[in-house]
Coordinates of C-alpha atoms and ligand atoms in Angstrom, one line a residue:
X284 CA 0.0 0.0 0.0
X285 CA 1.7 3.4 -1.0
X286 CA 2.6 4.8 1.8
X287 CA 0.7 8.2 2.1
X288 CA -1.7 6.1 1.9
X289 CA -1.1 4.5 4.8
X290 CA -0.5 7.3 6.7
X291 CA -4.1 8.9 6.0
X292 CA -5.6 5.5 7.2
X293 CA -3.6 5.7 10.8
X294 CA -5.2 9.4 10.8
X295 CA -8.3 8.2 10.4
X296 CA -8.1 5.7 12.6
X297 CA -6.4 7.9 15.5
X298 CA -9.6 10.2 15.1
X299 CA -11.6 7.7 15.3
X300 CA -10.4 6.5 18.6
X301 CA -10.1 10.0 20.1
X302 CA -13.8 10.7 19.2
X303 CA -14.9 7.1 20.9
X304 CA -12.6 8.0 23.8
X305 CA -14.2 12.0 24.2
X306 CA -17.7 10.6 24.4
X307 CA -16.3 7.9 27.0
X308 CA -15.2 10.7 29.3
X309 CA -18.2 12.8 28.5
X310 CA -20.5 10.1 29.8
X311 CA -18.6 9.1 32.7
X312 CA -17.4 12.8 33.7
X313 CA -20.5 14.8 32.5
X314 CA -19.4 17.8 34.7
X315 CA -16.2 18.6 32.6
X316 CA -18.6 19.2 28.9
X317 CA -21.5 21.0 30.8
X318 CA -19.7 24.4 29.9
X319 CA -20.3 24.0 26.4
X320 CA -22.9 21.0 25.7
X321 CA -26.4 21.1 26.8
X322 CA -27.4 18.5 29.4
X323 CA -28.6 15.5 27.8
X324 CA -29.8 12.8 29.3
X325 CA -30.8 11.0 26.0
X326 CA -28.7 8.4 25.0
X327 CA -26.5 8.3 22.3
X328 CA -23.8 6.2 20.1
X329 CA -23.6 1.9 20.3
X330 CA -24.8 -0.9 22.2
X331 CA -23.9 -0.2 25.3
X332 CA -25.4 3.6 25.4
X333 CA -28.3 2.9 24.5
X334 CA -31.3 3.8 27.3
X335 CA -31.5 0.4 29.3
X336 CA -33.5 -0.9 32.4
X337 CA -31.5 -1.2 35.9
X338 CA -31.6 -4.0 35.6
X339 CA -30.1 -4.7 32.0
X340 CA -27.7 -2.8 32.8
X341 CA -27.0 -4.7 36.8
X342 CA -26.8 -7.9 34.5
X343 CA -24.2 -6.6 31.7
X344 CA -22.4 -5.4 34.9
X345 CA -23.2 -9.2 36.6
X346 CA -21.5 -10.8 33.3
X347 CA -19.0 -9.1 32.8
X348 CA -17.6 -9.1 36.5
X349 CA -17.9 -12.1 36.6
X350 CA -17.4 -14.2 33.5
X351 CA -13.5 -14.2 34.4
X352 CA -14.2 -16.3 37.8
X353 CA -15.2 -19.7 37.1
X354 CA -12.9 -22.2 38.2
X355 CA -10.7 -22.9 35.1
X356 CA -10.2 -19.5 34.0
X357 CA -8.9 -18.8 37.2
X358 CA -6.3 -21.8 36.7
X359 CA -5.4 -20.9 33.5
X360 CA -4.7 -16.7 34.9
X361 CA -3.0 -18.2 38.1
X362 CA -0.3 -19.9 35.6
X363 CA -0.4 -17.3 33.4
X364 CA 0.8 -14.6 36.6
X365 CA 2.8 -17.5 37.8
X366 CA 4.6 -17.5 34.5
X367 CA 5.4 -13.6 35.4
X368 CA 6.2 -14.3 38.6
X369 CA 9.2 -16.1 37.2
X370 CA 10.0 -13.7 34.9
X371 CA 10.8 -11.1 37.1
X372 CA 12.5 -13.2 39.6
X373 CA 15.2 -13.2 37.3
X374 CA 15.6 -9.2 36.6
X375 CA 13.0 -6.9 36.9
X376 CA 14.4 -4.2 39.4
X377 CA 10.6 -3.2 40.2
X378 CA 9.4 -6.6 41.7
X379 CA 10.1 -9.6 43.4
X380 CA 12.4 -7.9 45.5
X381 CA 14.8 -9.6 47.5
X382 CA 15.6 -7.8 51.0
X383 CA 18.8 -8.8 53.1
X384 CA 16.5 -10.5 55.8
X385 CA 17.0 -13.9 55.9
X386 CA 16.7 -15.6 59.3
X387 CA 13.2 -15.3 60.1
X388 CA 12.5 -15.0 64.1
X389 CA 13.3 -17.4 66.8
X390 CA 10.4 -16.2 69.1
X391 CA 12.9 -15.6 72.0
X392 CA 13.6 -11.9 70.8
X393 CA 13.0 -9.7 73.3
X394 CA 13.2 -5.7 74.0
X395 CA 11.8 -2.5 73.7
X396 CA 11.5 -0.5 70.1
X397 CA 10.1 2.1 68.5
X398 CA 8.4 1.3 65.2
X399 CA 7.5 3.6 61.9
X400 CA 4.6 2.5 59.8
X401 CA 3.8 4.3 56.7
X402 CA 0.6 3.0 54.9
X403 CA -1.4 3.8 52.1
X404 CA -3.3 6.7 54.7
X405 CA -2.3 6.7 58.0
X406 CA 1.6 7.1 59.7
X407 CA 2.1 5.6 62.9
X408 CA 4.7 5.6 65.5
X409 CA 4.9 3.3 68.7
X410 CA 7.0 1.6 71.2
X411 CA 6.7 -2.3 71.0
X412 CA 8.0 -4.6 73.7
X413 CA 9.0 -7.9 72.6
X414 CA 9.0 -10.2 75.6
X415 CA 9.7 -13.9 74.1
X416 CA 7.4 -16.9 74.2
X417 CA 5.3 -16.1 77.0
X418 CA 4.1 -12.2 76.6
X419 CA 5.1 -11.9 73.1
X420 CA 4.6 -8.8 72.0
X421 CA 2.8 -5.3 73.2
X422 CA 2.1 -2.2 72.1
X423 CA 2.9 0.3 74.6
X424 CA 2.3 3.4 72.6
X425 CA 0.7 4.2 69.4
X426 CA -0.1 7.5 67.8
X427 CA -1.5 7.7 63.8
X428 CA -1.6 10.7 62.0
X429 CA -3.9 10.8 58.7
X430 CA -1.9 10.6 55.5
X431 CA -4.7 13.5 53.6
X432 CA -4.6 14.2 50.4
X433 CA -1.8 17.4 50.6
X434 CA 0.6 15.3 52.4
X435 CA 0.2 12.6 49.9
X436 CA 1.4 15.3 47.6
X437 CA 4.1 16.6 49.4
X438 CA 7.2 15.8 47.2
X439 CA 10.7 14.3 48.1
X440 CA 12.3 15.0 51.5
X441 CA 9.0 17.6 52.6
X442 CA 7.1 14.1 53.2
X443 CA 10.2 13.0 55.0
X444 CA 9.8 16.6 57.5
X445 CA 6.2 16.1 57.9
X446 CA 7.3 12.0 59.1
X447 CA 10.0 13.9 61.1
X448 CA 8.1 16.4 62.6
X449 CA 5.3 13.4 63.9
X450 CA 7.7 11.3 65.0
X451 CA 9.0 14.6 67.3
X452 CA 5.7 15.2 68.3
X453 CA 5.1 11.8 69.5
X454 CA 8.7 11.0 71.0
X455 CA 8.4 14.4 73.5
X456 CA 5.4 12.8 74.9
X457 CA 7.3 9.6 76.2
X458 CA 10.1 12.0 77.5
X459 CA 11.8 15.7 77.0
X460 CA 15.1 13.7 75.8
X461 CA 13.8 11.1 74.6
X462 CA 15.6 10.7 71.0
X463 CA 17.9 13.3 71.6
X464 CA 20.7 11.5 73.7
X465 CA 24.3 10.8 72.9
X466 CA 23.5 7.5 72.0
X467 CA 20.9 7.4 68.5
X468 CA 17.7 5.9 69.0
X469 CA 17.2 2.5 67.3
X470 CA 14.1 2.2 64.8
X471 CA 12.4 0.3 62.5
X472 CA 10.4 1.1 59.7
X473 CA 7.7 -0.6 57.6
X474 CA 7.2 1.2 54.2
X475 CA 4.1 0.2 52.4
X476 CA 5.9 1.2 48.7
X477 CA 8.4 -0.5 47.2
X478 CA 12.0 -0.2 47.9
X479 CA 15.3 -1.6 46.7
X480 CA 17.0 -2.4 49.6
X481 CA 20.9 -2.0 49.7
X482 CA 21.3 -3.6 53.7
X483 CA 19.0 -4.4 56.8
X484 CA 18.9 -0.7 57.5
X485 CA 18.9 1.3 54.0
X486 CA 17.0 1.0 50.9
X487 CA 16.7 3.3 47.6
X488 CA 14.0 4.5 46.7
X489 CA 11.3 3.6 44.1
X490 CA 8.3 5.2 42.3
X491 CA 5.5 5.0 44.8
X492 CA 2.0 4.3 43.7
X493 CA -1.3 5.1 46.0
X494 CA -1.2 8.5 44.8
X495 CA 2.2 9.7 46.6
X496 CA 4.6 12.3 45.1
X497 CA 7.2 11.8 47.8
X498 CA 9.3 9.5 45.3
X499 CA 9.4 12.7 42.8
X500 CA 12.5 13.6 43.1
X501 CA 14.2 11.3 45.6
X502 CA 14.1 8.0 43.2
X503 CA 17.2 6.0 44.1
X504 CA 18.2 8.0 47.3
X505 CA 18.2 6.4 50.5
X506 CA 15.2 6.5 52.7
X507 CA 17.2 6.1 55.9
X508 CA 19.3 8.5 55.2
X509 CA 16.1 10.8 53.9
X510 CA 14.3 10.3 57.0
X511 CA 17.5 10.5 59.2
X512 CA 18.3 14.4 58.1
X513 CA 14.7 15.2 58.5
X514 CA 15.0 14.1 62.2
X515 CA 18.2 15.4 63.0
X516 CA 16.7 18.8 61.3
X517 CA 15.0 18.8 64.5
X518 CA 17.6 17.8 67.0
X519 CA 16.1 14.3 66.7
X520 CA 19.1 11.5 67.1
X521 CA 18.0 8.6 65.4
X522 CA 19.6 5.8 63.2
X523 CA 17.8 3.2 61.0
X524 CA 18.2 -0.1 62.6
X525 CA 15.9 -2.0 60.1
X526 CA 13.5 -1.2 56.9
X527 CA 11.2 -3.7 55.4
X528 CA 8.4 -3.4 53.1
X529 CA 5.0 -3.9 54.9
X530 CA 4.1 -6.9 53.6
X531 CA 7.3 -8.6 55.0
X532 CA 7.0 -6.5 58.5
X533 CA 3.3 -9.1 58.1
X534 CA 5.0 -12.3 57.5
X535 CA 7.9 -11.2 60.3
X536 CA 5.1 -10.5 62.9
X537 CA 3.6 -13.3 62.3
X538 CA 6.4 -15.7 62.2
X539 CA 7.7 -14.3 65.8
X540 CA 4.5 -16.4 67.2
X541 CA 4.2 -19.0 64.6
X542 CA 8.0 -19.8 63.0
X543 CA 6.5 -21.7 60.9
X544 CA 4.6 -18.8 58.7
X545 CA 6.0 -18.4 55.4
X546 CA 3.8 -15.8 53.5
X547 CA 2.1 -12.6 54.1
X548 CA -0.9 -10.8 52.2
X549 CA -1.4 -7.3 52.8
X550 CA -4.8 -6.1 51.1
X551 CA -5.9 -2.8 52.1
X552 CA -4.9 0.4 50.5
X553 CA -2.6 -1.4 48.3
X554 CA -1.8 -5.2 47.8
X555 CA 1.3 -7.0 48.4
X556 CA 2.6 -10.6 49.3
X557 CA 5.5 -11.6 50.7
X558 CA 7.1 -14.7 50.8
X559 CA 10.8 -16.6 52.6
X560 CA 12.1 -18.0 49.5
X561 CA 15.2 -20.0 48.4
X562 CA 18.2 -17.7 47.3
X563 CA 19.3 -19.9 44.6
X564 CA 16.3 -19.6 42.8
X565 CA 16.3 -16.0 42.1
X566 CA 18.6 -14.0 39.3
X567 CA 21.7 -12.8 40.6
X568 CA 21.9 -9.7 39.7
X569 CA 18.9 -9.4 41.9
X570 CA 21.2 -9.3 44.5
X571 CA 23.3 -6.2 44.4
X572 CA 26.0 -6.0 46.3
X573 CA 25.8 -8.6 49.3
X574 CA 28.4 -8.3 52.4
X575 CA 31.1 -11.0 52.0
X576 CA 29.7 -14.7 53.1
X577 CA 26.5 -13.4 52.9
X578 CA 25.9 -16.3 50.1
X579 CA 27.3 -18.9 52.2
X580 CA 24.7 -18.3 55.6
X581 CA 21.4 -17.0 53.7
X582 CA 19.3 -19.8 52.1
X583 CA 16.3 -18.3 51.8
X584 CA 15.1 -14.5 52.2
X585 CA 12.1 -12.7 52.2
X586 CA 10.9 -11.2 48.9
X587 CA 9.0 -8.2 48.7
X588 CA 7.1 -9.2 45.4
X589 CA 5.0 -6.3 44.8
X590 CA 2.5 -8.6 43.8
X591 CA 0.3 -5.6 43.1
X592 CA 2.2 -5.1 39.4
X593 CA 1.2 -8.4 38.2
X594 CA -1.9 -9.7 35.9
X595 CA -1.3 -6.4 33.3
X596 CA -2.4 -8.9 30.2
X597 CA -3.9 -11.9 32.4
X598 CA -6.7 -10.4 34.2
X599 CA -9.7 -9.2 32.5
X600 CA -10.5 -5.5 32.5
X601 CA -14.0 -3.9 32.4
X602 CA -14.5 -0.4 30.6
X603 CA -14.3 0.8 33.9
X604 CA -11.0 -0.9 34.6
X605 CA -10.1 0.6 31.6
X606 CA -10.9 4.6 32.1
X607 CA -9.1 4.3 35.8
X608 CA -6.1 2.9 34.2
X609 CA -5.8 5.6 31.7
X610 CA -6.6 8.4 34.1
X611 CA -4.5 6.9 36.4
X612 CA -1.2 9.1 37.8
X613 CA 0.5 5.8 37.0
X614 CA -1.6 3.9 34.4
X615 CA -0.4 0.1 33.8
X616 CA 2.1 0.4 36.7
X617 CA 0.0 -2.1 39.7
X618 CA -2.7 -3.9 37.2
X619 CA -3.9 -5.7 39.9
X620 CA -3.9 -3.0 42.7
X621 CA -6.3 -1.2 40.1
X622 CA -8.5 -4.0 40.1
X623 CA -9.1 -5.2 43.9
X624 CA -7.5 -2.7 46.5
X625 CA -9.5 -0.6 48.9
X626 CA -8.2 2.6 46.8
X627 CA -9.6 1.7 43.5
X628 CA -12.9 -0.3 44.5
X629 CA -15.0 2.9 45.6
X630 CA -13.5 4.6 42.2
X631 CA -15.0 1.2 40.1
X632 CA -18.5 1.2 41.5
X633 CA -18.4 5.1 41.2
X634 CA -17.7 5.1 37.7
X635 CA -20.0 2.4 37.2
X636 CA -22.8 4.6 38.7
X637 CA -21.7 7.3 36.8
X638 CA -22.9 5.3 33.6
X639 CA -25.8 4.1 34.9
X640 CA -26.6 8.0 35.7
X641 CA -26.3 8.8 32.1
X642 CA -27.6 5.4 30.6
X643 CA -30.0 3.7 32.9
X644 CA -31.8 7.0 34.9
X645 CA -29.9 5.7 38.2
X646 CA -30.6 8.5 40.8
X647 CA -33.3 10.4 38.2
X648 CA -30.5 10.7 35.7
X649 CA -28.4 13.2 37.8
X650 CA -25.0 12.6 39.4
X651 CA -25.0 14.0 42.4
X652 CA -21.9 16.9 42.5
X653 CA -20.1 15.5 45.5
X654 CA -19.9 12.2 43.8
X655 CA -18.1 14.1 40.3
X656 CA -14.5 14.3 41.6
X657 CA -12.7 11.0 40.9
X658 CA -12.4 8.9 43.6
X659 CA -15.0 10.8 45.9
X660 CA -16.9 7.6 46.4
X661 CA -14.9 6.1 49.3
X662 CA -14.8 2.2 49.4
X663 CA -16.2 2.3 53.2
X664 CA -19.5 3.2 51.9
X665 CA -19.5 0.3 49.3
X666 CA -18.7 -2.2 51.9
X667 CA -21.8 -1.0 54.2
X668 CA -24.1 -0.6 50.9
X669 CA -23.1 -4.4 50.2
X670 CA -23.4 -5.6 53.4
X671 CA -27.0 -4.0 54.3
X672 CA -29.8 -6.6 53.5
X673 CA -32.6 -5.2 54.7
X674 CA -35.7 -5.0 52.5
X675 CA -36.2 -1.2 52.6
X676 CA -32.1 0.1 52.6
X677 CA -32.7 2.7 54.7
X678 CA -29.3 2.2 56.5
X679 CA -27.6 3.1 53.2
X680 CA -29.9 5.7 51.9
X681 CA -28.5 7.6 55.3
X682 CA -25.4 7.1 54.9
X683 CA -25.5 8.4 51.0
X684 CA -27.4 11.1 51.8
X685 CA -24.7 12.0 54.5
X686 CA -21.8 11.8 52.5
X687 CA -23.0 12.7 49.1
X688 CA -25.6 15.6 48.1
X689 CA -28.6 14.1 46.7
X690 CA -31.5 16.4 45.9
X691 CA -33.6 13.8 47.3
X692 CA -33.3 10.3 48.7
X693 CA -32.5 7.6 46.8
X694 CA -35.2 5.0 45.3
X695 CA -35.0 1.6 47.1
X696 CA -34.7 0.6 43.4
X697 CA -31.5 2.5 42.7
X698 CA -30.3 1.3 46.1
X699 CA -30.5 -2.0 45.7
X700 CA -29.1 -1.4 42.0
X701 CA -26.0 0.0 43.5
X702 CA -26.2 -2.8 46.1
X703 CA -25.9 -5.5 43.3
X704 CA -22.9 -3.4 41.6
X705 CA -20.7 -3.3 45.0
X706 CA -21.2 -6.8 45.4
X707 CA -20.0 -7.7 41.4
X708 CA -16.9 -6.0 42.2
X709 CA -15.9 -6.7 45.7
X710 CA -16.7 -10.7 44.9
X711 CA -14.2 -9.9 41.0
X712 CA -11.4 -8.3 43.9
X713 CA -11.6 -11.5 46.0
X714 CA -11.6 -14.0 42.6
X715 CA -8.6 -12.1 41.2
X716 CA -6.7 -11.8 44.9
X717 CA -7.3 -15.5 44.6
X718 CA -6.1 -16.4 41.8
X719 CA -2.6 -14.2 42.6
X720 CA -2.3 -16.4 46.0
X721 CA -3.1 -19.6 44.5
X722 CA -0.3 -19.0 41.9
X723 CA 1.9 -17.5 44.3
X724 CA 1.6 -20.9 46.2
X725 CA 1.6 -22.9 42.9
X726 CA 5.2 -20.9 43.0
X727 CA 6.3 -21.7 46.4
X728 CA 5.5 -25.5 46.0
X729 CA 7.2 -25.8 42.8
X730 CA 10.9 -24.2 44.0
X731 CA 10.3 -25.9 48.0
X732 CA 9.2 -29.4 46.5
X733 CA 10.7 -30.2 43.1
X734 CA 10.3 -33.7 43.5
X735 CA 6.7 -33.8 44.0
X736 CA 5.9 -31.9 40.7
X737 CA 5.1 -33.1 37.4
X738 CA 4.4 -31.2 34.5
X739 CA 1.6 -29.8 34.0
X740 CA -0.4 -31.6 30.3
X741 CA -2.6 -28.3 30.8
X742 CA 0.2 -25.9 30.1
X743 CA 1.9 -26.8 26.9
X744 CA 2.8 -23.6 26.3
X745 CA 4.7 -23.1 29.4
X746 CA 6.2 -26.5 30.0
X747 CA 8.2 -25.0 32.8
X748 CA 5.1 -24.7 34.8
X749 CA 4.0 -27.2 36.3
X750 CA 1.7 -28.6 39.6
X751 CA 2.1 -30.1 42.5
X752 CA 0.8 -33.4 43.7
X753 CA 1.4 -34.3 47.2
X754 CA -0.6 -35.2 49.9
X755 CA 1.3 -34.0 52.6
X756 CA -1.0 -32.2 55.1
X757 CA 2.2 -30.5 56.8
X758 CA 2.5 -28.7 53.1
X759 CA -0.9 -26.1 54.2
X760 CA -0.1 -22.6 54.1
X761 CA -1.2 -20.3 56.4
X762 CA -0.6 -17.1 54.9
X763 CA -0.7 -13.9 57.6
X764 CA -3.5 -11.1 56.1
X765 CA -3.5 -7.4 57.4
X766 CA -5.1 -4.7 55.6
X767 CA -8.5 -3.3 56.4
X768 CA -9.9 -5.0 53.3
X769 CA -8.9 -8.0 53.5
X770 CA -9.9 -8.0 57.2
X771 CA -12.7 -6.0 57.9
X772 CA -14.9 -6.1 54.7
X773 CA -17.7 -7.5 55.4
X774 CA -17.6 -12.0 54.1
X775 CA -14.4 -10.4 52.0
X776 CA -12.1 -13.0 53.2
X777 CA -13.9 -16.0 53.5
X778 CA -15.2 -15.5 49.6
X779 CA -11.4 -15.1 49.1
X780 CA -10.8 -18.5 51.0
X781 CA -13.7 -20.1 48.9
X782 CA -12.2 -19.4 45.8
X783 CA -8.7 -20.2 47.2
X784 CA -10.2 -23.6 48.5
X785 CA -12.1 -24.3 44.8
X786 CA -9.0 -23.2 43.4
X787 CA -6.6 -26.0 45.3
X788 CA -9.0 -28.5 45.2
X789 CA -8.8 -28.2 41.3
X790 CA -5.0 -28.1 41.2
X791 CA -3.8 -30.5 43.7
X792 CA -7.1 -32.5 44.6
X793 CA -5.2 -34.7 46.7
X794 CA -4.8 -31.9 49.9
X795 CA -7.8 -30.4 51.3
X796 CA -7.7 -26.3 52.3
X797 CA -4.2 -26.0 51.8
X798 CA -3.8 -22.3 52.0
X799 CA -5.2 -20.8 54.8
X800 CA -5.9 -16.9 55.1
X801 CA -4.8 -15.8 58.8
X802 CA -5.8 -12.2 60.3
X803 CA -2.8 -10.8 61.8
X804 CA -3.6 -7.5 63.3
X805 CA -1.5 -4.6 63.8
X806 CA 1.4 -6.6 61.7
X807 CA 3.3 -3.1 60.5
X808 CA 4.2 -1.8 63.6
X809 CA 4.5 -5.3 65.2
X810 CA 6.8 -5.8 62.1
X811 CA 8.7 -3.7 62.0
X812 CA 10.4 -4.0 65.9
X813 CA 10.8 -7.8 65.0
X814 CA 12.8 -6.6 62.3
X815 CA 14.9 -4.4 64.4
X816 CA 15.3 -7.6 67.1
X817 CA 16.1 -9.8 64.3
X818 CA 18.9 -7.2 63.0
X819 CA 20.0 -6.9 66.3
X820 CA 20.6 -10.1 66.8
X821 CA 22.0 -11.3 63.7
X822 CA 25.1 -8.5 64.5
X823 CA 25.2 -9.7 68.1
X824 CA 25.8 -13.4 66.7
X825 CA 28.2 -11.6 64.0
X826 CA 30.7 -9.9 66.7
Ligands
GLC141 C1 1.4 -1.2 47.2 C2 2.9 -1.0 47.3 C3 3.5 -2.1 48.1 C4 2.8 -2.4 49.4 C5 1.3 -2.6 49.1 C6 0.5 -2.8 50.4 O1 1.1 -2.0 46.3 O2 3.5 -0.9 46.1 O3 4.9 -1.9 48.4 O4 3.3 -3.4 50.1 O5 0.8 -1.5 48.4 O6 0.5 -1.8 51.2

């Protein structure tokens, strides 16, 4: 085909994809057009414009949430991710990051520490004790401060002053000196971001997702060393005694009461797994620089594997799915994070509604204002919607009316509309979270059991994958949960389990419930002073 030829076609075609994508965002964002285009209620363009009942429109939602969740689609996805998983075990410098913590804890640590906990929106600092078998562990102290929206864009090291300005705030109320001695105060910090950690104590910096801007500018700088000058800024003496990502400070917390925890699941904000994993089956380079010997004594490490930034190509996305991905500050960078976190799930069923407002006369046909902004439908209210069954919704017609402006209150119709729509995608989050354990497993078995696999006839394509077959009950996982989705949405987790269960039983139907999700409360701070006991006494033995 001559080639100006060609060129006018790709024109044409670009055109034609901007217009679909303007009318997209005019639907869904009506606010932004009603400058310059009359308000229209009357539908326009396609099949899935067209003027539709509630209830056609609850079932294209129905179908199309959850045609991805039947048991062998989730299979085929959970090899599919697990194929990824491998991938970027060998080099990706985003994911499946290994951190220098290897010995996981005896139980017998004991001590007093002061931890850091940065999450998706709150920053906490306490005092742990660690008393050993018997007590375990307490929290003496505790004080959060809300992570809001202008301290989520604070960039580079003004997050770091904010952080350091708290943790001043919070350390004159155990004592005048305290953290100003001769001697630096020990802490440890879980960061709920990724990191590329360079020791125990010091990591660089990575891109951070959840809407934070403190990585602008301090990519690949130290964040003990960032959060060190903004303490001693204000006369603070502290030293970093031990970083890890929150999903390990989970698995650590976990593992100082049961040593024989291997895996952690964080699902709140964000999403994460962690996982102690054999050294030799992860790329070199992965490494970085490792003190001498370090090879020789550490078998297996935790990995921070990010899980969040898997499933971009695996996991099915909804037109919804589609325009928060491309609005996104980040799009494509955590697939699944989009898909199921407590962030992003408010933002689905809002834009969801938003359709249904323009398509299906949801609310009269008119948005209420408050509900306009992006991400102004918070995913508490979609857990209480879901989990009120009473005939008349009244419950949830307060509550709507309380946090969003409606002219008048909702129809029970509309209410239980929405109701159906929060369940479709809380039930899709818990399917996909399920399918990324179950492979994460699949993974875990494969590297800790060689013997017992055999390959897979279902995945030709990937001969390297392959399932396990054993029917050894001391192989079940009990995987250590925090994260206020994962434990405090209402039925979340035991949906989760059910799909983890149907899931197991299909792949290794010799074992019964082999993964088990645990609660395990308060695992950041809790964490994050195991980490500092652990670091503590892996120098002592060292000396
Ligand atoms: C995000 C972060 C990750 C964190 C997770 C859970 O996905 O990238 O580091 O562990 O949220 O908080």
């Amino acid at each position: 085909m001559a080639a100006p030829l060609v060129k006018v076609l790709h024109r044409l075609q670009e055109l034609f994809q901007n217009v679909v994508s303007a009318l997209e965002t005019m639907i869904l964002f009506p606010s932004l057009f009603r400058g310059f285009s009359p308000r229209r209620k009357k539908p326009f363009l396609g099949a899935h414009w067209r003027r539709r009942t509630l209830d056609d429109f609850a079932i294209e939602v129905e179908n199309l949430f959850s045609a991805p969740l039947s048991t062998d689609k989730m299979i085929d996805m959970s090899k599919m991710i697990r194929s990824q998983f491998r991938d970027c075990l060998q080099n990706s410098p985003y994911c499946m990051l290994p951190s220098y913590t290897h010995a996981l804890p005896t139980g017998l640590e004991t001590g007093m520490y002061l931890a850091l906990d940065v999450g998706g929106s709150t920053f906490r600092v306490a005092l742990i004790e660690l008393s050993g078998p018997d007590k375990e562990m307490r929290i003496v102290k505790v004080n959060s401060s809300y992570i809001d929206n202008t301290v989520k864009l604070l960039e580079g090291t003004k997050f770091f002053d904010w952080m350091a300005n708290n943790i001043d705030t919070v350390l004159k109320e155990v004592g005048a000196d305290y953290g100003r001695g001769e001697a630096p105060l020990s802490i440890g910090l879980s960061w709920s971001f990724p990191i590329d950690q360079t020791s125990v104590r010091s990591g660089k910096v990575i891109q951070m997702g959840k809407g934070f801007r403190c990585s602008d500018g301090t990519e690949g700088m130290d964040l003990g060393q960032l959060l060190t000058e903004s303490c001693r800024k204000r006369d603070l003496n502290v030293e970093m005694a031990a970083i890890v990502n929150d999903s390990s400070a989970a698995l650590l917390s976990r593992a100082y009461v049961d040593p024989k925890t291997r895996m952690s699941l964080i699902l709140g904000t964000g999403t994460n797994m962690a996982i102690h994993f054999p050294v030799h089956e992860i790329g070199k380079d992965k490494f970085g620089t490792r003190p001498e010997g370090w090879f020789d004594y550490a078998k297996h490490v935790i990995i921070n594997t990010e899980m969040s930034m898997f499933g971009g190509g695996v996991l099915p996305m909804t037109r919804w799915d589609d325009v928060l991905n491309r609005t996104h500050l980040r799009p494509d960078y955590q697939p699944l994070e989009y898909m199921i976190t407590g962030r992003y799930l408010g933002e689905i069923v809002r834009l969801i509604i938003a359709e249904a407002v323009n398509t299906a006369a949801l609310f009269g046909g008119e948005l209420p204002h408050s509900m306009r902004e992006p991400y102004s439908f918070d995913t508490s209210i979609v857990a209480f919607i879901e989990e009120d069954s009473s005939v008349s919704m009244a419950a949830s017609a307060a509550l709507l009316q309380k946090e969003h402006t409606f002219p008048s209150y909702p129809s029970v119709d509309d209410l239980r509309f929405v109701r159906r729509i929060c369940q479709n995608v809380s039930r899709r989050s818990a399917g996909y979270l399920a399918t990324a354990i179950h492979s994460m497993w699949c993974l875990s078995n494969e590297v800790e059991y060689p013997n017992s696999t055999k390959t897979d006839p279902l995945a030709k394509e990937s001969p390297e994958i392959t399932v396990v077959e054993s029917d050894d009950a001391d192989k079940t996982m009990t995987i250590a949960c925090d994260g206020t989705v994962i434990n405090k949405y209402p039925g979340f987790r035991d949906t989760c389990q059910n799909y983890l269960d149907q899931l197991a039983k299909q792949s290794h139907p010799s074992t019964s419930s082999p993964i088990r999700l645990e609660a395990a409360h308060e695992s950041a701070i809790l964490g994050a002073a195991v980490a500092v006991a652990v670091a503590v006494a892996e120098s002592d033995e060292q000396r």
